[in-house]
Amino acid sequence: MNDAETREFAAESAARLKRAEEQGLRLAIACRTVVTGAAFAWYVGAPLIFSGFEPRVAAVVVLLIFTAIGIAHLALIGTRYDRWWMKYAVYAMDSAAICATFALVPISRADDVPQIIAFRAYGIYYLFPIIAISCLSLSWRLVIWTGAVCVIAWWAAFLWVALGMDSVLSWGDIPVNATRADYEEVFLSMDFIGRGNRIEETAMIFFAALSLAVAVYRARAVFFAQVASDVQWRRERSIRRRISRLFGTYVPTEIARRLIADDSPMEPQQTVGTALVMDIAGFTPFSAQHAPKTVIALLDRFFADATRAVSEERGVVITYLGDGFLVTFNAPLTIPDPADAALRTANRLLEVARAHDFSIRIGIATGDLASGTVGSDDRQTFTVYGSSVNLAARLEALSKRLGEPVLLDEATRAALGNTWATSHVGDHPLSGFAEALPVFKPDAPVA
């Protein structure tokens, strides 16, 4: 993932959060609209249930207006007419309207019942649903705003009522050593305003709003942390893939993946496996007759198909040798049937060569293989070595003299068991080996 892709992903994540906020805001506004709509329906329909109930025209109009505002806001959310301040205005209006109800809607039709009784008979808990619903918007600012408006509006309503009273009583008017009669005289008086209760109520509702705002903020922080982690993971995966592709052009792909997954040097290992050396016959005169660019292009296409065939048989191309390569089976990747896999690969390589109008020679030998990374701290390479590698190279060279495309050593023939039919083509002296070695050629797999 490059910088442009990272920015694009981050932008997509921000857009996802914005959509989530819009959906949450729709849900929040829908909830408050349902509440005001239900209150409007109940208030209008109450006379059908309670014969003595008389709806106030002002309350009916206010509920109807609030319901209409909610419906209109729902229609605007996410459109080009939507504005950031609308949600703040709606929640401020709702909070102020509830508080205004306590201050302006008479608690009784009797003129001698003070409005302060509304604060004592009901309570500030009517404002908690407004704050809770604001959390659905996923905006911690809106939650704090709603809490602050509730506190300010509640105190404004309270002071409006208290300042309009001829006389007031509060907790400070109760004597220090008060008796029950003292409490009844003050607390049950119509003039008792409970100033301390209002302080406790508003402190509670503001701390609740702060707590909910922190919860929303943490939820957003978790979302952005997840986005950052996702971006980092995608970037690292992209880097690893890019390194794997680049590194894999110089070392075997399987080895590159293992080295990238674990950057410590690969521990040397020794196994019994099969080595295959392949070379293109007559390539030297062919390359002399063609331009280097043409030769390289032909080799690239041939090696691409040949390497694919090797990989599909679970072999590993260790190195390219000019116009050939060295392949190992069961080193460094473990497979159960290295000799069979090598013979299957040889047959497939012959088909690939014919498709590219090449003739190839293959030598296959089985024995001890040692593999691992070698070199200095600054530069290392992966290699496989052992007598079987040397023997496979000698058999490939011998195939030119014998005119056989594929030659095997005795260990490979023995490892094949009864799965392949082979023919002995004699014992031959090979460079680097003290005695003449029996050499075989594959005939065909046994059905």
Tab-separated table of C-alpha atoms in Angstrom:
chain	number	residue	atom	x	y	z
A	1	MET	CA	0.000	0.000	0.000
A	2	ASN	CA	1.613	3.255	-1.133
A	3	ASP	CA	1.002	6.711	0.365
A	4	ALA	CA	-1.833	7.455	-2.065
A	5	GLU	CA	-3.544	4.171	-1.221
A	6	THR	CA	-3.039	4.838	2.494
A	7	ARG	CA	-4.651	8.267	2.182
A	8	GLU	CA	-7.482	6.781	0.156
A	9	PHE	CA	-8.109	4.092	2.764
A	10	ALA	CA	-8.003	6.654	5.591
A	11	ALA	CA	-10.469	8.832	3.657
A	12	GLU	CA	-12.757	5.837	3.170
A	13	SER	CA	-12.584	5.094	6.908
A	14	ALA	CA	-13.421	8.707	7.748
A	15	ALA	CA	-16.334	8.502	5.336
A	16	ARG	CA	-17.498	5.319	7.085
A	17	LEU	CA	-17.433	7.116	10.420
A	18	LYS	CA	-19.327	10.035	8.937
A	19	ARG	CA	-21.982	7.668	7.594
A	20	ALA	CA	-22.178	6.022	11.008
A	21	GLU	CA	-22.616	9.441	12.622
A	22	GLU	CA	-25.361	10.313	10.159
A	23	GLN	CA	-27.128	7.028	10.802
A	24	GLY	CA	-26.773	7.536	14.561
A	25	LEU	CA	-28.093	11.072	14.279
A	26	ARG	CA	-31.052	9.831	12.241
A	27	LEU	CA	-31.763	7.266	14.936
A	28	ALA	CA	-31.440	9.891	17.673
A	29	ILE	CA	-33.709	12.383	15.924
A	30	ALA	CA	-36.128	9.596	15.028
A	31	CYS	CA	-36.332	8.562	18.695
A	32	ARG	CA	-37.058	12.054	19.957
A	33	THR	CA	-39.539	12.586	17.121
A	34	VAL	CA	-41.345	9.369	18.032
A	35	VAL	CA	-41.472	10.528	21.657
A	36	THR	CA	-42.869	13.958	20.818
A	37	GLY	CA	-45.268	12.410	18.314
A	38	ALA	CA	-46.455	9.892	20.900
A	39	ALA	CA	-46.829	12.683	23.481
A	40	PHE	CA	-48.844	14.701	20.960
A	41	ALA	CA	-51.084	11.724	20.180
A	42	TRP	CA	-51.559	10.923	23.870
A	43	TYR	CA	-52.237	14.515	24.829
A	44	VAL	CA	-54.813	14.959	22.084
A	45	GLY	CA	-56.409	11.554	22.677
A	46	ALA	CA	-56.428	11.720	26.481
A	47	PRO	CA	-59.934	13.295	26.669
A	48	LEU	CA	-61.312	10.148	25.026
A	49	ILE	CA	-60.080	8.139	28.022
A	50	PHE	CA	-60.308	10.674	30.844
A	51	SER	CA	-63.499	12.650	30.566
A	52	GLY	CA	-62.343	15.363	32.938
A	53	PHE	CA	-59.071	16.034	31.112
A	54	GLU	CA	-58.850	19.215	29.061
A	55	PRO	CA	-55.815	19.599	26.771
A	56	ARG	CA	-54.106	22.940	26.698
A	57	VAL	CA	-54.008	24.432	23.225
A	58	ALA	CA	-50.481	25.790	23.749
A	59	ALA	CA	-49.158	22.337	24.703
A	60	VAL	CA	-50.813	20.757	21.657
A	61	VAL	CA	-49.280	23.343	19.351
A	62	VAL	CA	-45.804	22.991	20.919
A	63	LEU	CA	-45.850	19.183	20.635
A	64	LEU	CA	-47.023	19.417	17.042
A	65	ILE	CA	-44.263	21.894	16.169
A	66	PHE	CA	-41.586	19.746	17.833
A	67	THR	CA	-42.756	16.646	15.984
A	68	ALA	CA	-42.738	18.541	12.665
A	69	ILE	CA	-39.231	19.869	13.351
A	70	GLY	CA	-37.995	16.329	14.014
A	71	ILE	CA	-39.515	15.054	10.767
A	72	ALA	CA	-38.009	17.943	8.813
A	73	HIS	CA	-34.578	17.403	10.348
A	74	LEU	CA	-34.719	13.706	9.495
A	75	ALA	CA	-35.362	14.609	5.881
A	76	LEU	CA	-32.360	16.989	5.792
A	77	ILE	CA	-29.718	14.745	7.412
A	78	GLY	CA	-27.082	13.766	4.866
A	79	THR	CA	-28.396	16.089	2.163
A	80	ARG	CA	-26.767	19.226	0.802
A	81	TYR	CA	-29.121	21.265	2.966
A	82	ASP	CA	-27.841	19.685	6.172
A	83	ARG	CA	-25.769	21.957	8.415
A	84	TRP	CA	-23.517	21.026	11.307
A	85	TRP	CA	-25.352	23.335	13.735
A	86	MET	CA	-28.817	21.885	13.152
A	87	LYS	CA	-28.391	18.963	15.552
A	88	TYR	CA	-27.109	21.327	18.252
A	89	ALA	CA	-30.113	23.595	17.706
A	90	VAL	CA	-32.593	20.699	17.874
A	91	TYR	CA	-31.174	19.306	21.110
A	92	ALA	CA	-30.933	22.760	22.657
A	93	MET	CA	-34.545	23.378	21.703
A	94	ASP	CA	-35.689	20.057	23.179
A	95	SER	CA	-33.803	20.619	26.425
A	96	ALA	CA	-35.018	24.187	26.758
A	97	ALA	CA	-38.593	23.169	25.972
A	98	ILE	CA	-38.689	20.567	28.747
A	99	CYS	CA	-37.275	23.066	31.235
A	100	ALA	CA	-39.670	25.764	30.019
A	101	THR	CA	-42.528	23.364	30.679
A	102	PHE	CA	-41.559	23.269	34.361
A	103	ALA	CA	-41.425	27.053	34.483
A	104	LEU	CA	-44.379	28.083	32.317
A	105	VAL	CA	-46.999	25.324	32.247
A	106	PRO	CA	-49.085	25.718	35.425
A	107	ILE	CA	-48.993	22.755	37.749
A	108	SER	CA	-52.606	23.388	38.640
A	109	ARG	CA	-55.512	25.420	37.373
A	110	ALA	CA	-55.795	26.971	40.805
A	111	ASP	CA	-54.060	30.320	41.091
A	112	ASP	CA	-52.792	29.738	44.607
A	113	VAL	CA	-50.556	26.720	43.766
A	114	PRO	CA	-46.978	27.955	43.176
A	115	GLN	CA	-45.140	26.739	40.073
A	116	ILE	CA	-42.214	25.543	42.236
A	117	ILE	CA	-44.289	22.451	43.005
A	118	ALA	CA	-43.542	21.258	39.430
A	119	PHE	CA	-39.847	20.933	40.348
A	120	ARG	CA	-40.734	19.045	43.505
A	121	ALA	CA	-43.481	16.826	42.116
A	122	TYR	CA	-41.637	15.801	38.973
A	123	GLY	CA	-37.918	16.196	38.453
A	124	ILE	CA	-34.857	16.651	36.311
A	125	TYR	CA	-34.912	12.984	35.258
A	126	TYR	CA	-37.056	14.086	32.303
A	127	LEU	CA	-33.831	15.450	30.798
A	128	PHE	CA	-31.815	12.234	31.034
A	129	PRO	CA	-33.439	10.627	27.951
A	130	ILE	CA	-32.455	13.668	25.885
A	131	ILE	CA	-28.795	13.219	26.854
A	132	ALA	CA	-28.941	9.463	26.368
A	133	ILE	CA	-30.464	9.841	22.905
A	134	SER	CA	-27.747	12.337	21.936
A	135	CYS	CA	-25.162	9.543	22.392
A	136	LEU	CA	-26.632	7.775	19.366
A	137	SER	CA	-25.154	10.514	17.189
A	138	LEU	CA	-21.605	9.310	18.065
A	139	SER	CA	-20.687	12.950	18.678
A	140	TRP	CA	-19.158	13.560	22.104
A	141	ARG	CA	-19.430	17.290	21.493
A	142	LEU	CA	-23.187	16.981	21.041
A	143	VAL	CA	-23.467	15.005	24.288
A	144	ILE	CA	-21.568	17.680	26.269
A	145	TRP	CA	-23.552	20.413	24.543
A	146	THR	CA	-26.842	18.744	25.441
A	147	GLY	CA	-25.768	18.253	29.053
A	148	ALA	CA	-24.651	21.878	29.351
A	149	VAL	CA	-27.884	23.184	27.824
A	150	CYS	CA	-29.915	21.006	30.189
A	151	VAL	CA	-28.079	22.424	33.208
A	152	ILE	CA	-28.374	26.044	32.038
A	153	ALA	CA	-32.008	25.716	30.999
A	154	TRP	CA	-32.946	23.925	34.228
A	155	TRP	CA	-31.399	26.670	36.349
A	156	ALA	CA	-32.972	29.354	34.180
A	157	ALA	CA	-36.398	27.778	34.660
A	158	PHE	CA	-35.832	27.346	38.387
A	159	LEU	CA	-34.636	30.910	38.922
A	160	TRP	CA	-37.510	32.241	36.816
A	161	VAL	CA	-39.967	30.544	39.140
A	162	ALA	CA	-38.103	31.216	42.392
A	163	LEU	CA	-37.563	34.911	41.699
A	164	GLY	CA	-41.261	35.339	40.983
A	165	MET	CA	-42.299	34.050	44.407
A	166	ASP	CA	-43.182	36.426	47.222
A	167	SER	CA	-41.363	34.344	49.824
A	168	VAL	CA	-39.101	31.303	49.600
A	169	LEU	CA	-37.834	28.661	51.982
A	170	SER	CA	-34.903	26.318	51.536
A	171	TRP	CA	-32.803	23.897	53.528
A	172	GLY	CA	-30.995	26.763	55.218
A	173	ASP	CA	-34.230	27.767	56.923
A	174	ILE	CA	-34.350	24.520	58.910
A	175	PRO	CA	-32.895	25.033	62.418
A	176	VAL	CA	-29.703	23.210	63.428
A	177	ASN	CA	-31.440	21.057	66.006
A	178	ALA	CA	-34.625	20.779	64.006
A	179	THR	CA	-37.530	18.685	65.166
A	180	ARG	CA	-40.039	16.856	63.060
A	181	ALA	CA	-42.328	19.832	63.285
A	182	ASP	CA	-39.540	22.084	61.991
A	183	TYR	CA	-38.987	19.818	58.974
A	184	GLU	CA	-42.716	19.656	58.268
A	185	GLU	CA	-43.046	23.396	58.521
A	186	VAL	CA	-40.225	24.090	56.039
A	187	PHE	CA	-40.065	21.052	53.732
A	188	LEU	CA	-43.848	20.714	53.298
A	189	SER	CA	-44.384	24.406	52.802
A	190	MET	CA	-45.586	25.591	49.383
A	191	ASP	CA	-42.736	28.106	49.470
A	192	PHE	CA	-39.982	25.462	49.808
A	193	ILE	CA	-37.743	25.710	46.729
A	194	GLY	CA	-34.926	23.264	47.662
A	195	ARG	CA	-32.052	25.229	46.178
A	196	GLY	CA	-29.600	22.544	47.273
A	197	ASN	CA	-31.629	19.894	45.458
A	198	ARG	CA	-31.260	21.822	42.213
A	199	ILE	CA	-27.480	21.978	42.714
A	200	GLU	CA	-27.321	18.221	43.258
A	201	GLU	CA	-29.612	17.510	40.292
A	202	THR	CA	-27.684	19.616	37.822
A	203	ALA	CA	-24.321	18.334	39.075
A	204	MET	CA	-25.567	14.784	38.604
A	205	ILE	CA	-26.888	15.386	35.112
A	206	PHE	CA	-23.742	17.215	33.989
A	207	PHE	CA	-21.426	14.516	35.317
A	208	ALA	CA	-23.620	11.940	33.609
A	209	ALA	CA	-23.308	13.876	30.342
A	210	LEU	CA	-19.522	14.070	30.774
A	211	SER	CA	-19.324	10.331	31.424
A	212	LEU	CA	-21.395	9.548	28.350
A	213	ALA	CA	-19.318	11.979	26.287
A	214	VAL	CA	-16.133	10.216	27.413
A	215	ALA	CA	-17.682	6.874	26.463
A	216	VAL	CA	-18.548	8.183	22.995
A	217	TYR	CA	-15.076	9.720	22.653
A	218	ARG	CA	-13.452	6.412	23.595
A	219	ALA	CA	-15.643	4.577	21.097
A	220	ARG	CA	-14.484	6.957	18.368
A	221	ALA	CA	-10.866	6.587	19.535
A	222	VAL	CA	-11.185	2.810	19.320
A	223	PHE	CA	-12.570	3.181	15.800
A	224	PHE	CA	-9.698	5.402	14.682
A	225	ALA	CA	-7.168	3.136	16.410
A	226	GLN	CA	-8.640	0.224	14.512
A	227	VAL	CA	-8.434	2.214	11.281
A	228	ALA	CA	-4.796	3.108	12.009
A	229	SER	CA	-4.024	-0.521	12.807
A	230	ASP	CA	-5.770	-1.623	9.635
A	231	VAL	CA	-3.818	0.922	7.583
A	232	GLN	CA	-0.544	-0.225	9.157
A	233	TRP	CA	-1.409	-3.869	8.542
A	234	ARG	CA	-2.302	-3.191	4.933
A	235	ARG	CA	0.890	-1.166	4.457
A	236	GLU	CA	3.049	-3.910	5.975
A	237	ARG	CA	1.293	-6.569	3.917
A	238	SER	CA	1.828	-4.493	0.784
A	239	ILE	CA	5.501	-4.001	1.641
A	240	ARG	CA	5.936	-7.698	2.317
A	241	ARG	CA	4.273	-8.580	-0.955
A	242	ARG	CA	6.423	-6.087	-2.841
A	243	ILE	CA	9.580	-7.369	-1.160
A	244	SER	CA	8.480	-10.945	-1.774
A	245	ARG	CA	7.962	-10.235	-5.472
A	246	LEU	CA	11.279	-8.384	-5.737
A	247	PHE	CA	13.201	-10.776	-3.503
A	248	GLY	CA	11.563	-13.749	-5.183
A	249	THR	CA	13.087	-12.783	-8.509
A	250	TYR	CA	16.539	-13.366	-7.030
A	251	VAL	CA	15.947	-16.230	-4.603
A	252	PRO	CA	13.340	-19.018	-4.587
A	253	THR	CA	9.884	-17.629	-3.848
A	254	GLU	CA	9.280	-20.089	-1.026
A	255	ILE	CA	12.566	-19.074	0.605
A	256	ALA	CA	11.757	-15.379	0.186
A	257	ARG	CA	8.415	-15.852	1.933
A	258	ARG	CA	10.049	-17.692	4.793
A	259	LEU	CA	12.786	-15.085	5.185
A	260	ILE	CA	10.240	-12.237	5.143
A	261	ALA	CA	8.093	-13.994	7.727
A	262	ASP	CA	11.171	-14.517	9.945
A	263	ASP	CA	14.048	-12.130	9.331
A	264	SER	CA	16.556	-14.306	11.177
A	265	PRO	CA	18.912	-16.371	8.993
A	266	MET	CA	17.536	-19.750	8.018
A	267	GLU	CA	19.118	-22.467	10.106
A	268	PRO	CA	21.203	-24.934	8.057
A	269	GLN	CA	19.437	-28.215	7.520
A	270	GLN	CA	20.453	-31.524	6.036
A	271	THR	CA	18.000	-33.895	4.450
A	272	VAL	CA	17.840	-36.684	1.924
A	273	GLY	CA	16.399	-35.221	-1.232
A	274	THR	CA	16.638	-35.149	-4.993
A	275	ALA	CA	18.502	-32.639	-7.131
A	276	LEU	CA	17.564	-31.867	-10.753
A	277	VAL	CA	19.861	-29.986	-13.116
A	278	MET	CA	18.395	-28.824	-16.427
A	279	ASP	CA	20.223	-27.262	-19.378
A	280	ILE	CA	19.093	-26.188	-22.854
A	281	ALA	CA	20.803	-28.192	-25.598
A	282	GLY	CA	22.568	-26.205	-28.325
A	283	PHE	CA	21.907	-22.891	-26.650
A	284	THR	CA	25.392	-21.456	-27.248
A	285	PRO	CA	25.154	-21.497	-31.075
A	286	PHE	CA	21.509	-20.407	-30.831
A	287	SER	CA	22.420	-17.318	-28.771
A	288	ALA	CA	25.235	-16.479	-31.161
A	289	GLN	CA	22.763	-16.286	-34.046
A	290	HIS	CA	20.252	-14.000	-32.321
A	291	ALA	CA	20.323	-10.595	-30.738
A	292	PRO	CA	20.816	-10.585	-26.931
A	293	LYS	CA	17.444	-8.900	-26.428
A	294	THR	CA	15.714	-11.682	-28.365
A	295	VAL	CA	17.607	-14.385	-26.482
A	296	ILE	CA	16.711	-12.886	-23.094
A	297	ALA	CA	13.041	-12.574	-24.058
A	298	LEU	CA	12.898	-16.215	-25.175
A	299	LEU	CA	14.635	-17.366	-22.006
A	300	ASP	CA	12.259	-15.325	-19.834
A	301	ARG	CA	9.195	-16.937	-21.376
A	302	PHE	CA	10.690	-20.423	-21.200
A	303	PHE	CA	11.867	-20.079	-17.602
A	304	ALA	CA	8.518	-18.640	-16.554
A	305	ASP	CA	6.692	-21.760	-17.755
A	306	ALA	CA	9.451	-24.085	-16.551
A	307	THR	CA	9.515	-22.553	-13.067
A	308	ARG	CA	5.735	-22.818	-12.857
A	309	ALA	CA	5.951	-26.518	-13.664
A	310	VAL	CA	8.610	-26.994	-10.963
A	311	SER	CA	6.542	-25.161	-8.345
A	312	GLU	CA	3.413	-27.162	-9.126
A	313	GLU	CA	5.397	-30.329	-8.385
A	314	ARG	CA	6.591	-28.802	-5.062
A	315	GLY	CA	10.154	-28.345	-6.228
A	316	VAL	CA	12.277	-25.283	-5.475
A	317	VAL	CA	14.376	-23.545	-8.115
A	318	ILE	CA	17.552	-22.815	-6.169
A	319	THR	CA	19.473	-20.965	-8.861
A	320	TYR	CA	19.513	-20.273	-12.572
A	321	LEU	CA	22.652	-21.441	-14.362
A	322	GLY	CA	22.850	-19.394	-17.550
A	323	ASP	CA	20.520	-21.354	-19.816
A	324	GLY	CA	19.536	-23.860	-17.139
A	325	PHE	CA	18.697	-24.177	-13.461
A	326	LEU	CA	19.123	-26.255	-10.322
A	327	VAL	CA	16.001	-27.615	-8.648
A	328	THR	CA	15.786	-29.486	-5.346
A	329	PHE	CA	13.031	-31.617	-3.901
A	330	ASN	CA	12.666	-32.089	-0.137
A	331	ALA	CA	15.166	-29.310	0.530
A	332	PRO	CA	14.440	-26.859	1.968
A	333	LEU	CA	10.702	-27.614	1.723
A	334	THR	CA	9.729	-31.048	2.945
A	335	ILE	CA	7.816	-33.322	0.578
A	336	PRO	CA	7.161	-37.072	0.921
A	337	ASP	CA	8.207	-38.273	-2.561
A	338	PRO	CA	11.175	-36.241	-3.857
A	339	ALA	CA	12.329	-38.781	-6.463
A	340	ASP	CA	8.841	-39.214	-7.962
A	341	ALA	CA	8.312	-35.449	-7.945
A	342	ALA	CA	11.619	-34.971	-9.770
A	343	LEU	CA	10.651	-37.473	-12.492
A	344	ARG	CA	7.226	-35.884	-12.917
A	345	THR	CA	8.905	-32.497	-13.165
A	346	ALA	CA	11.351	-33.785	-15.774
A	347	ASN	CA	8.476	-34.991	-17.976
A	348	ARG	CA	6.716	-31.661	-17.643
A	349	LEU	CA	9.927	-29.750	-18.436
A	350	LEU	CA	10.317	-31.781	-21.636
A	351	GLU	CA	6.797	-30.739	-22.646
A	352	VAL	CA	7.508	-27.087	-21.829
A	353	ALA	CA	10.739	-27.206	-23.880
A	354	ARG	CA	8.934	-28.659	-26.901
A	355	ALA	CA	6.322	-25.909	-26.634
A	356	HIS	CA	9.129	-23.323	-26.815
A	357	ASP	CA	11.045	-25.168	-29.593
A	358	PHE	CA	13.918	-26.024	-27.245
A	359	SER	CA	15.688	-29.299	-26.538
A	360	ILE	CA	16.803	-29.823	-22.954
A	361	ARG	CA	18.966	-32.223	-20.972
A	362	ILE	CA	18.213	-33.229	-17.392
A	363	GLY	CA	20.288	-34.972	-14.758
A	364	ILE	CA	18.638	-36.255	-11.557
A	365	ALA	CA	20.409	-37.565	-8.442
A	366	THR	CA	19.248	-38.432	-4.938
A	367	GLY	CA	21.232	-38.180	-1.715
A	368	ASP	CA	22.185	-35.897	1.142
A	369	LEU	CA	21.355	-32.234	0.599
A	370	ALA	CA	22.524	-29.427	2.884
A	371	SER	CA	20.690	-26.089	2.621
A	372	GLY	CA	20.840	-22.707	4.320
A	373	THR	CA	21.833	-19.073	3.995
A	374	VAL	CA	25.505	-18.235	3.548
A	375	GLY	CA	27.416	-14.971	3.268
A	376	SER	CA	28.318	-11.937	5.355
A	377	ASP	CA	26.130	-9.827	7.625
A	378	ASP	CA	25.599	-7.373	4.780
A	379	ARG	CA	24.865	-9.818	2.008
A	380	GLN	CA	23.549	-13.356	2.175
A	381	THR	CA	22.212	-15.881	-0.278
A	382	PHE	CA	20.411	-19.170	-0.027
A	383	THR	CA	22.163	-22.235	-1.367
A	384	VAL	CA	21.924	-26.018	-1.494
A	385	TYR	CA	24.982	-28.201	-1.808
A	386	GLY	CA	25.969	-31.855	-1.557
A	387	SER	CA	27.275	-34.737	-3.627
A	388	SER	CA	23.852	-35.286	-5.202
A	389	VAL	CA	23.920	-31.744	-6.629
A	390	ASN	CA	27.317	-32.420	-8.223
A	391	LEU	CA	26.158	-35.812	-9.483
A	392	ALA	CA	23.012	-34.322	-11.064
A	393	ALA	CA	25.205	-31.816	-12.920
A	394	ARG	CA	27.504	-34.603	-14.158
A	395	LEU	CA	24.529	-36.669	-15.339
A	396	GLU	CA	23.178	-33.676	-17.249
A	397	ALA	CA	26.541	-33.325	-19.015
A	398	LEU	CA	26.631	-37.096	-19.696
A	399	SER	CA	23.189	-36.972	-21.319
A	400	LYS	CA	24.709	-34.984	-24.152
A	401	ARG	CA	27.137	-37.830	-24.971
A	402	LEU	CA	24.521	-40.556	-24.601
A	403	GLY	CA	21.799	-38.684	-26.468
A	404	GLU	CA	19.304	-39.236	-23.642
A	405	PRO	CA	17.201	-36.282	-22.445
A	406	VAL	CA	16.956	-37.521	-18.828
A	407	LEU	CA	19.456	-39.540	-16.792
A	408	LEU	CA	19.156	-40.836	-13.218
A	409	ASP	CA	21.553	-42.140	-10.638
A	410	GLU	CA	21.097	-45.453	-8.849
A	411	ALA	CA	19.779	-43.848	-5.644
A	412	THR	CA	16.987	-42.124	-7.563
A	413	ARG	CA	16.046	-45.352	-9.334
A	414	ALA	CA	15.914	-47.147	-5.983
A	415	ALA	CA	13.797	-44.371	-4.434
A	416	LEU	CA	11.272	-44.658	-7.264
A	417	GLY	CA	10.461	-48.221	-6.285
A	418	ASN	CA	7.903	-49.686	-8.656
A	419	THR	CA	6.359	-46.386	-9.689
A	420	TRP	CA	8.560	-45.874	-12.767
A	421	ALA	CA	10.059	-48.219	-15.345
A	422	THR	CA	13.764	-47.494	-15.902
A	423	SER	CA	16.557	-48.870	-18.066
A	424	HIS	CA	20.231	-49.248	-17.219
A	425	VAL	CA	22.400	-47.392	-19.735
A	426	GLY	CA	25.728	-48.601	-18.348
A	427	ASP	CA	28.300	-47.624	-15.775
A	428	HIS	CA	30.068	-44.388	-16.583
A	429	PRO	CA	33.022	-42.539	-15.105
A	430	LEU	CA	32.026	-39.071	-13.959
A	431	SER	CA	34.260	-36.159	-13.065
A	432	GLY	CA	34.699	-35.837	-9.328
A	433	PHE	CA	33.794	-39.459	-8.575
A	434	ALA	CA	36.434	-42.151	-8.049
A	435	GLU	CA	34.588	-45.045	-9.651
A	436	ALA	CA	32.281	-45.491	-12.615
A	437	LEU	CA	28.647	-45.133	-11.520
A	438	PRO	CA	25.597	-46.962	-12.850
A	439	VAL	CA	23.360	-44.637	-14.838
A	440	PHE	CA	19.691	-45.111	-15.701
A	441	LYS	CA	17.096	-43.509	-17.899
A	442	PRO	CA	13.365	-43.354	-17.169
A	443	ASP	CA	11.071	-45.198	-19.571
A	444	ALA	CA	7.589	-44.429	-18.319
A	445	PRO	CA	5.587	-44.275	-15.096
A	446	VAL	CA	4.040	-47.600	-14.146
A	447	ALA	CA	0.266	-47.434	-14.409
